[in-house]
Amino acid sequence: MGTEGTVVGGRYRLDQPIGHGRAGIVWLAYDTLLNRTVAAKRIYSPPGLDPAQAEQAAQLAVQEGRAATRVLHACVITVFDVVREGPDAWLVMEFVPSRNMTTFLSEHGTLTPDQAAFLGGQLASALMAAHQLGIVHRALEPGNVLLADDGGVKVTDVGITGPGPHPAFRAPEVALGGPATPASDVFSLGVTLYVAVEGVPPYGENGTDPLREPQRAGELAGALMKLLREDPLSRPTLPDTIVSFQAITQGRQTAFIPPTAPVLPTMPVAMPMAQQGPMVPQGAMASKAPMITLTPERIRALILTVASILVAAAVGIGITQLLFL
């Protein structure tokens, strides 16, 4: 289970629990080998398994964790290491001061369509990075989206099966027993953004209710409805989705939510004044600026001067290299 002070994997000291979800419990930990703070997550095994099945689940978590170390993207939590400690599998990840999207929405309410579109672009780019490596997220939902204290976005649990997706965020084809695919990630992205602006899942908490038409999504509604199409083949690709989000935000990165950490007041910085003569009005200074006429003779002289400087520099570099041979 893990307790404060426990060392897992021979090097990661558990300091304090900082979060938990359906996939596992997350600890603030310390890497005693590299002397850095990390996050360590114990992966839950599905309930009701016999010892052999639990061992298979732990081995699967290790395999998926190793694959997740390949996903390197600014909007994806980096997995540093995967270790076994007794029957448990642990993921060791970068630590980012943040709160998950579920907590943020409960504290601050829903996002505006503009904010959700910017968030959607970040999430879509993270999913693309995984898909390009043949990795499907499988369980994108607000609990797996971290809103960092510096205003950034981070996706967690990429490619980790765990208990599987929440029914409200599960694509219809997955609910019917089909495999998770990039198209099912697109559906989960749509549900996640729908919740961001509407506050509730589009198909209810169990994912089986009739589709609830968006009421607050505004210009984002059309893009959301495409992501939520039941036929996976008719859903847009992630590149097309990013383009549709960019059309809404029009490149305004400030449209995203403010940082979750308090913003410190800024103080004006006193710049040293240059030692100059009396201040002259800008117009007067401009009117007295001397006019420089570049004649053909002056241009040729400038070219010859620059060329001679370059030749001298090249010779100097060559001599320096010889000295260090």
PDB file of N, CA and C in Angstrom, residues 10-91:
ATOM      1  N   GLY A  10      13.809   0.903  -4.353  1.00  0.00           N
ATOM      2  CA  GLY A  10      15.155   1.099  -3.837  1.00  0.00           C
ATOM      3  C   GLY A  10      15.649   2.529  -3.838  1.00  0.00           C
ATOM      4  N   ARG A  11      14.815   3.499  -4.287  1.00  0.00           N
ATOM      5  CA  ARG A  11      15.323   4.876  -4.381  1.00  0.00           C
ATOM      6  C   ARG A  11      14.267   5.958  -4.217  1.00  0.00           C
ATOM      7  N   TYR A  12      12.972   5.623  -4.324  1.00  0.00           N
ATOM      8  CA  TYR A  12      11.936   6.650  -4.292  1.00  0.00           C
ATOM      9  C   TYR A  12      11.246   6.658  -2.925  1.00  0.00           C
ATOM     10  N   ARG A  13      11.509   7.698  -2.141  1.00  0.00           N
ATOM     11  CA  ARG A  13      10.947   7.801  -0.794  1.00  0.00           C
ATOM     12  C   ARG A  13       9.583   8.480  -0.851  1.00  0.00           C
ATOM     13  N   LEU A  14       8.576   7.821  -0.305  1.00  0.00           N
ATOM     14  CA  LEU A  14       7.230   8.382  -0.286  1.00  0.00           C
ATOM     15  C   LEU A  14       7.125   9.402   0.847  1.00  0.00           C
ATOM     16  N   ASP A  15       6.777  10.634   0.496  1.00  0.00           N
ATOM     17  CA  ASP A  15       6.697  11.695   1.507  1.00  0.00           C
ATOM     18  C   ASP A  15       5.270  11.939   1.991  1.00  0.00           C
ATOM     19  N   GLN A  16       4.339  12.140   1.048  1.00  0.00           N
ATOM     20  CA  GLN A  16       2.952  12.351   1.455  1.00  0.00           C
ATOM     21  C   GLN A  16       2.035  12.119   0.266  1.00  0.00           C
ATOM     22  N   PRO A  17       0.824  11.601   0.519  1.00  0.00           N
ATOM     23  CA  PRO A  17      -0.124  11.424  -0.582  1.00  0.00           C
ATOM     24  C   PRO A  17      -0.646  12.779  -1.044  1.00  0.00           C
ATOM     25  N   ILE A  18      -0.744  12.957  -2.347  1.00  0.00           N
ATOM     26  CA  ILE A  18      -1.196  14.242  -2.886  1.00  0.00           C
ATOM     27  C   ILE A  18      -2.399  14.101  -3.804  1.00  0.00           C
ATOM     28  N   GLY A  19      -2.848  12.887  -4.047  1.00  0.00           N
ATOM     29  CA  GLY A  19      -4.016  12.723  -4.898  1.00  0.00           C
ATOM     30  C   GLY A  19      -4.326  11.264  -5.124  1.00  0.00           C
ATOM     31  N   HIS A  20      -5.536  11.020  -5.530  1.00  0.00           N
ATOM     32  CA  HIS A  20      -5.916   9.647  -5.866  1.00  0.00           C
ATOM     33  C   HIS A  20      -7.057   9.699  -6.873  1.00  0.00           C
ATOM     34  N   GLY A  21      -7.125   8.676  -7.659  1.00  0.00           N
ATOM     35  CA  GLY A  21      -8.182   8.565  -8.646  1.00  0.00           C
ATOM     36  C   GLY A  21      -8.565   7.116  -8.813  1.00  0.00           C
ATOM     37  N   ARG A  22      -9.289   6.846  -9.882  1.00  0.00           N
ATOM     38  CA  ARG A  22      -9.729   5.473 -10.101  1.00  0.00           C
ATOM     39  C   ARG A  22      -8.566   4.563 -10.462  1.00  0.00           C
ATOM     40  N   ALA A  23      -7.476   5.130 -11.008  1.00  0.00           N
ATOM     41  CA  ALA A  23      -6.347   4.296 -11.430  1.00  0.00           C
ATOM     42  C   ALA A  23      -5.340   4.049 -10.322  1.00  0.00           C
ATOM     43  N   GLY A  24      -5.300   4.900  -9.310  1.00  0.00           N
ATOM     44  CA  GLY A  24      -4.316   4.688  -8.258  1.00  0.00           C
ATOM     45  C   GLY A  24      -4.170   5.890  -7.359  1.00  0.00           C
ATOM     46  N   ILE A  25      -3.272   5.768  -6.394  1.00  0.00           N
ATOM     47  CA  ILE A  25      -2.978   6.843  -5.456  1.00  0.00           C
ATOM     48  C   ILE A  25      -1.623   7.441  -5.800  1.00  0.00           C
ATOM     49  N   VAL A  26      -1.534   8.768  -5.722  1.00  0.00           N
ATOM     50  CA  VAL A  26      -0.319   9.485  -6.102  1.00  0.00           C
ATOM     51  C   VAL A  26       0.337  10.058  -4.854  1.00  0.00           C
ATOM     52  N   TRP A  27       1.644   9.839  -4.767  1.00  0.00           N
ATOM     53  CA  TRP A  27       2.434  10.346  -3.652  1.00  0.00           C
ATOM     54  C   TRP A  27       3.420  11.401  -4.134  1.00  0.00           C
ATOM     55  N   LEU A  28       3.622  12.415  -3.312  1.00  0.00           N
ATOM     56  CA  LEU A  28       4.786  13.268  -3.483  1.00  0.00           C
ATOM     57  C   LEU A  28       5.975  12.472  -2.969  1.00  0.00           C
ATOM     58  N   ALA A  29       6.978  12.296  -3.807  1.00  0.00           N
ATOM     59  CA  ALA A  29       8.099  11.422  -3.454  1.00  0.00           C
ATOM     60  C   ALA A  29       9.417  12.115  -3.769  1.00  0.00           C
ATOM     61  N   TYR A  30      10.482  11.477  -3.319  1.00  0.00           N
ATOM     62  CA  TYR A  30      11.816  12.045  -3.528  1.00  0.00           C
ATOM     63  C   TYR A  30      12.735  10.970  -4.078  1.00  0.00           C
ATOM     64  N   ASP A  31      13.350  11.289  -5.211  1.00  0.00           N
ATOM     65  CA  ASP A  31      14.308  10.383  -5.837  1.00  0.00           C
ATOM     66  C   ASP A  31      15.652  10.558  -5.133  1.00  0.00           C
ATOM     67  N   THR A  32      16.009   9.587  -4.300  1.00  0.00           N
ATOM     68  CA  THR A  32      17.234   9.701  -3.502  1.00  0.00           C
ATOM     69  C   THR A  32      18.499   9.510  -4.329  1.00  0.00           C
ATOM     70  N   LEU A  33      18.363   9.015  -5.560  1.00  0.00           N
ATOM     71  CA  LEU A  33      19.535   8.837  -6.416  1.00  0.00           C
ATOM     72  C   LEU A  33      19.854  10.114  -7.180  1.00  0.00           C
ATOM     73  N   LEU A  34      18.815  10.733  -7.758  1.00  0.00           N
ATOM     74  CA  LEU A  34      19.019  11.943  -8.551  1.00  0.00           C
ATOM     75  C   LEU A  34      18.708  13.217  -7.776  1.00  0.00           C
ATOM     76  N   ASN A  35      18.296  13.059  -6.513  1.00  0.00           N
ATOM     77  CA  ASN A  35      18.033  14.221  -5.652  1.00  0.00           C
ATOM     78  C   ASN A  35      17.025  15.182  -6.280  1.00  0.00           C
ATOM     79  N   ARG A  36      15.856  14.675  -6.567  1.00  0.00           N
ATOM     80  CA  ARG A  36      14.804  15.518  -7.122  1.00  0.00           C
ATOM     81  C   ARG A  36      13.443  15.040  -6.636  1.00  0.00           C
ATOM     82  N   THR A  37      12.496  15.961  -6.611  1.00  0.00           N
ATOM     83  CA  THR A  37      11.122  15.643  -6.237  1.00  0.00           C
ATOM     84  C   THR A  37      10.408  15.031  -7.431  1.00  0.00           C
ATOM     85  N   VAL A  38       9.661  13.979  -7.189  1.00  0.00           N
ATOM     86  CA  VAL A  38       8.905  13.304  -8.237  1.00  0.00           C
ATOM     87  C   VAL A  38       7.514  12.989  -7.698  1.00  0.00           C
ATOM     88  N   ALA A  39       6.679  12.477  -8.580  1.00  0.00           N
ATOM     89  CA  ALA A  39       5.381  11.937  -8.181  1.00  0.00           C
ATOM     90  C   ALA A  39       5.422  10.430  -8.410  1.00  0.00           C
ATOM     91  N   ALA A  40       4.971   9.676  -7.432  1.00  0.00           N
ATOM     92  CA  ALA A  40       4.956   8.211  -7.534  1.00  0.00           C
ATOM     93  C   ALA A  40       3.514   7.728  -7.409  1.00  0.00           C
ATOM     94  N   LYS A  41       3.083   6.944  -8.364  1.00  0.00           N
ATOM     95  CA  LYS A  41       1.692   6.486  -8.397  1.00  0.00           C
ATOM     96  C   LYS A  41       1.629   4.969  -8.326  1.00  0.00           C
ATOM     97  N   ARG A  42       0.932   4.480  -7.313  1.00  0.00           N
ATOM     98  CA  ARG A  42       0.692   3.041  -7.216  1.00  0.00           C
ATOM     99  C   ARG A  42      -0.545   2.712  -8.034  1.00  0.00           C
ATOM    100  N   ILE A  43      -0.386   1.809  -8.992  1.00  0.00           N
ATOM    101  CA  ILE A  43      -1.485   1.457  -9.881  1.00  0.00           C
ATOM    102  C   ILE A  43      -2.397   0.452  -9.191  1.00  0.00           C
ATOM    103  N   TYR A  44      -3.679   0.795  -9.133  1.00  0.00           N
ATOM    104  CA  TYR A  44      -4.645  -0.126  -8.547  1.00  0.00           C
ATOM    105  C   TYR A  44      -4.846  -1.331  -9.461  1.00  0.00           C
ATOM    106  N   SER A  45      -4.981  -2.493  -8.866  1.00  0.00           N
ATOM    107  CA  SER A  45      -5.407  -3.675  -9.614  1.00  0.00           C
ATOM    108  C   SER A  45      -6.931  -3.721  -9.601  1.00  0.00           C
ATOM    109  N   PRO A  46      -7.551  -4.163 -10.674  1.00  0.00           N
ATOM    110  CA  PRO A  46      -9.009  -4.288 -10.664  1.00  0.00           C
ATOM    111  C   PRO A  46      -9.456  -5.170  -9.511  1.00  0.00           C
ATOM    112  N   PRO A  47     -10.569  -4.847  -8.869  1.00  0.00           N
ATOM    113  CA  PRO A  47     -11.024  -5.645  -7.722  1.00  0.00           C
ATOM    114  C   PRO A  47     -11.489  -7.031  -8.145  1.00  0.00           C
ATOM    115  N   GLY A  48     -11.444  -7.961  -7.193  1.00  0.00           N
ATOM    116  CA  GLY A  48     -11.975  -9.297  -7.423  1.00  0.00           C
ATOM    117  C   GLY A  48     -11.063 -10.232  -8.181  1.00  0.00           C
ATOM    118  N   LEU A  49      -9.779  -9.921  -8.262  1.00  0.00           N
ATOM    119  CA  LEU A  49      -8.855 -10.784  -8.997  1.00  0.00           C
ATOM    120  C   LEU A  49      -8.221 -11.803  -8.059  1.00  0.00           C
ATOM    121  N   ASP A  50      -7.993 -13.001  -8.591  1.00  0.00           N
ATOM    122  CA  ASP A  50      -7.230 -13.972  -7.808  1.00  0.00           C
ATOM    123  C   ASP A  50      -5.747 -13.617  -7.937  1.00  0.00           C
ATOM    124  N   PRO A  51      -4.863 -14.237  -7.155  1.00  0.00           N
ATOM    125  CA  PRO A  51      -3.437 -13.864  -7.180  1.00  0.00           C
ATOM    126  C   PRO A  51      -2.809 -13.914  -8.571  1.00  0.00           C
ATOM    127  N   ALA A  52      -3.152 -14.918  -9.357  1.00  0.00           N
ATOM    128  CA  ALA A  52      -2.563 -15.022 -10.695  1.00  0.00           C
ATOM    129  C   ALA A  52      -3.030 -13.864 -11.581  1.00  0.00           C
ATOM    130  N   GLN A  53      -4.301 -13.534 -11.494  1.00  0.00           N
ATOM    131  CA  GLN A  53      -4.826 -12.429 -12.293  1.00  0.00           C
ATOM    132  C   GLN A  53      -4.248 -11.093 -11.833  1.00  0.00           C
ATOM    133  N   ALA A  54      -4.075 -10.938 -10.521  1.00  0.00           N
ATOM    134  CA  ALA A  54      -3.487  -9.705 -10.001  1.00  0.00           C
ATOM    135  C   ALA A  54      -2.052  -9.536 -10.488  1.00  0.00           C
ATOM    136  N   GLU A  55      -1.316 -10.648 -10.561  1.00  0.00           N
ATOM    137  CA  GLU A  55       0.052 -10.586 -11.062  1.00  0.00           C
ATOM    138  C   GLU A  55       0.066 -10.199 -12.537  1.00  0.00           C
ATOM    139  N   GLN A  56      -0.849 -10.742 -13.313  1.00  0.00           N
ATOM    140  CA  GLN A  56      -0.941 -10.374 -14.722  1.00  0.00           C
ATOM    141  C   GLN A  56      -1.262  -8.889 -14.874  1.00  0.00           C
ATOM    142  N   ALA A  57      -2.159  -8.379 -14.021  1.00  0.00           N
ATOM    143  CA  ALA A  57      -2.513  -6.961 -14.081  1.00  0.00           C
ATOM    144  C   ALA A  57      -1.308  -6.083 -13.751  1.00  0.00           C
ATOM    145  N   ALA A  58      -0.510  -6.506 -12.763  1.00  0.00           N
ATOM    146  CA  ALA A  58       0.681  -5.736 -12.400  1.00  0.00           C
ATOM    147  C   ALA A  58       1.708  -5.753 -13.529  1.00  0.00           C
ATOM    148  N   GLN A  59       1.887  -6.910 -14.163  1.00  0.00           N
ATOM    149  CA  GLN A  59       2.820  -6.995 -15.280  1.00  0.00           C
ATOM    150  C   GLN A  59       2.359  -6.117 -16.445  1.00  0.00           C
ATOM    151  N   LEU A  60       1.043  -6.085 -16.683  1.00  0.00           N
ATOM    152  CA  LEU A  60       0.512  -5.233 -17.746  1.00  0.00           C
ATOM    153  C   LEU A  60       0.768  -3.762 -17.434  1.00  0.00           C
ATOM    154  N   ALA A  61       0.584  -3.377 -16.175  1.00  0.00           N
ATOM    155  CA  ALA A  61       0.831  -1.987 -15.788  1.00  0.00           C
ATOM    156  C   ALA A  61       2.289  -1.609 -16.013  1.00  0.00           C
ATOM    157  N   VAL A  62       3.202  -2.527 -15.723  1.00  0.00           N
ATOM    158  CA  VAL A  62       4.623  -2.262 -15.949  1.00  0.00           C
ATOM    159  C   VAL A  62       4.895  -2.083 -17.440  1.00  0.00           C
ATOM    160  N   GLN A  63       4.340  -2.956 -18.267  1.00  0.00           N
ATOM    161  CA  GLN A  63       4.534  -2.847 -19.714  1.00  0.00           C
ATOM    162  C   GLN A  63       3.984  -1.523 -20.242  1.00  0.00           C
ATOM    163  N   GLU A  64       2.786  -1.162 -19.794  1.00  0.00           N
ATOM    164  CA  GLU A  64       2.182   0.086 -20.265  1.00  0.00           C
ATOM    165  C   GLU A  64       2.962   1.295 -19.757  1.00  0.00           C
ATOM    166  N   GLY A  65       3.464   1.206 -18.530  1.00  0.00           N
ATOM    167  CA  GLY A  65       4.263   2.303 -18.001  1.00  0.00           C
ATOM    168  C   GLY A  65       5.548   2.500 -18.776  1.00  0.00           C
ATOM    169  N   ARG A  66       6.197   1.403 -19.151  1.00  0.00           N
ATOM    170  CA  ARG A  66       7.418   1.511 -19.946  1.00  0.00           C
ATOM    171  C   ARG A  66       7.124   2.134 -21.303  1.00  0.00           C
ATOM    172  N   ALA A  67       5.997   1.772 -21.890  1.00  0.00           N
ATOM    173  CA  ALA A  67       5.623   2.389 -23.166  1.00  0.00           C
ATOM    174  C   ALA A  67       5.355   3.878 -22.986  1.00  0.00           C
ATOM    175  N   ALA A  68       4.760   4.246 -21.855  1.00  0.00           N
ATOM    176  CA  ALA A  68       4.427   5.651 -21.614  1.00  0.00           C
ATOM    177  C   ALA A  68       5.666   6.519 -21.482  1.00  0.00           C
ATOM    178  N   THR A  69       6.805   5.945 -21.112  1.00  0.00           N
ATOM    179  CA  THR A  69       8.030   6.743 -21.005  1.00  0.00           C
ATOM    180  C   THR A  69       8.455   7.311 -22.353  1.00  0.00           C
ATOM    181  N   ARG A  70       7.934   6.762 -23.434  1.00  0.00           N
ATOM    182  CA  ARG A  70       8.296   7.226 -24.773  1.00  0.00           C
ATOM    183  C   ARG A  70       7.545   8.488 -25.170  1.00  0.00           C
ATOM    184  N   VAL A  71       6.454   8.786 -24.486  1.00  0.00           N
ATOM    185  CA  VAL A  71       5.623   9.933 -24.867  1.00  0.00           C
ATOM    186  C   VAL A  71       6.206  11.187 -24.225  1.00  0.00           C
ATOM    187  N   LEU A  72       6.884  11.971 -25.018  1.00  0.00           N
ATOM    188  CA  LEU A  72       7.522  13.199 -24.545  1.00  0.00           C
ATOM    189  C   LEU A  72       6.849  14.385 -25.220  1.00  0.00           C
ATOM    190  N   HIS A  73       6.080  15.117 -24.462  1.00  0.00           N
ATOM    191  CA  HIS A  73       5.317  16.244 -25.008  1.00  0.00           C
ATOM    192  C   HIS A  73       5.077  17.243 -23.889  1.00  0.00           C
ATOM    193  N   ALA A  74       5.023  18.512 -24.247  1.00  0.00           N
ATOM    194  CA  ALA A  74       4.853  19.558 -23.239  1.00  0.00           C
ATOM    195  C   ALA A  74       3.553  19.432 -22.466  1.00  0.00           C
ATOM    196  N   CYS A  75       2.544  18.801 -23.072  1.00  0.00           N
ATOM    197  CA  CYS A  75       1.242  18.672 -22.418  1.00  0.00           C
ATOM    198  C   CYS A  75       0.997  17.269 -21.873  1.00  0.00           C
ATOM    199  N   VAL A  76       2.043  16.483 -21.726  1.00  0.00           N
ATOM    200  CA  VAL A  76       1.926  15.127 -21.174  1.00  0.00           C
ATOM    201  C   VAL A  76       2.860  15.010 -19.974  1.00  0.00           C
ATOM    202  N   ILE A  77       2.349  14.468 -18.874  1.00  0.00           N
ATOM    203  CA  ILE A  77       3.199  14.200 -17.718  1.00  0.00           C
ATOM    204  C   ILE A  77       4.233  13.143 -18.110  1.00  0.00           C
ATOM    205  N   THR A  78       5.506  13.462 -17.936  1.00  0.00           N
ATOM    206  CA  THR A  78       6.578  12.547 -18.310  1.00  0.00           C
ATOM    207  C   THR A  78       6.718  11.430 -17.281  1.00  0.00           C
ATOM    208  N   VAL A  79       6.762  10.198 -17.766  1.00  0.00           N
ATOM    209  CA  VAL A  79       7.006   9.043 -16.902  1.00  0.00           C
ATOM    210  C   VAL A  79       8.504   8.770 -16.904  1.00  0.00           C
ATOM    211  N   PHE A  80       9.115   8.815 -15.725  1.00  0.00           N
ATOM    212  CA  PHE A  80      10.554   8.602 -15.597  1.00  0.00           C
ATOM    213  C   PHE A  80      10.922   7.132 -15.433  1.00  0.00           C
ATOM    214  N   ASP A  81      10.108   6.405 -14.681  1.00  0.00           N
ATOM    215  CA  ASP A  81      10.502   5.056 -14.289  1.00  0.00           C
ATOM    216  C   ASP A  81       9.254   4.249 -13.956  1.00  0.00           C
ATOM    217  N   VAL A  82       9.401   2.931 -14.017  1.00  0.00           N
ATOM    218  CA  VAL A  82       8.343   1.995 -13.619  1.00  0.00           C
ATOM    219  C   VAL A  82       8.997   0.938 -12.746  1.00  0.00           C
ATOM    220  N   VAL A  83       8.449   0.715 -11.562  1.00  0.00           N
ATOM    221  CA  VAL A  83       9.062  -0.239 -10.639  1.00  0.00           C
ATOM    222  C   VAL A  83       7.991  -1.141 -10.039  1.00  0.00           C
ATOM    223  N   ARG A  84       8.437  -2.301  -9.589  1.00  0.00           N
ATOM    224  CA  ARG A  84       7.594  -3.214  -8.818  1.00  0.00           C
ATOM    225  C   ARG A  84       8.030  -3.162  -7.365  1.00  0.00           C
ATOM    226  N   GLU A  85       7.061  -3.101  -6.496  1.00  0.00           N
ATOM    227  CA  GLU A  85       7.306  -3.177  -5.062  1.00  0.00           C
ATOM    228  C   GLU A  85       6.307  -4.167  -4.501  1.00  0.00           C
ATOM    229  N   GLY A  86       6.780  -5.400  -4.277  1.00  0.00           N
ATOM    230  CA  GLY A  86       5.860  -6.458  -3.868  1.00  0.00           C
ATOM    231  C   GLY A  86       4.873  -6.732  -4.988  1.00  0.00           C
ATOM    232  N   PRO A  87       3.586  -6.785  -4.684  1.00  0.00           N
ATOM    233  CA  PRO A  87       2.602  -7.070  -5.730  1.00  0.00           C
ATOM    234  C   PRO A  87       2.219  -5.846  -6.550  1.00  0.00           C
ATOM    235  N   ASP A  88       2.710  -4.668  -6.166  1.00  0.00           N
ATOM    236  CA  ASP A  88       2.240  -3.426  -6.775  1.00  0.00           C
ATOM    237  C   ASP A  88       3.186  -2.921  -7.858  1.00  0.00           C
ATOM    238  N   ALA A  89       2.593  -2.266  -8.857  1.00  0.00           N
ATOM    239  CA  ALA A  89       3.352  -1.550  -9.880  1.00  0.00           C
ATOM    240  C   ALA A  89       3.270  -0.058  -9.577  1.00  0.00           C
ATOM    241  N   TRP A  90       4.394   0.619  -9.714  1.00  0.00           N
ATOM    242  CA  TRP A  90       4.472   2.049  -9.439  1.00  0.00           C
ATOM    243  C   TRP A  90       4.987   2.783 -10.669  1.00  0.00           C
ATOM    244  N   LEU A  91       4.352   3.907 -10.979  1.00  0.00           N
ATOM    245  CA  LEU A  91       4.847   4.821 -12.000  1.00  0.00           C
ATOM    246  C   LEU A  91       5.528   5.989 -11.297  1.00  0.00           C
TER     247      LEU A  91
END
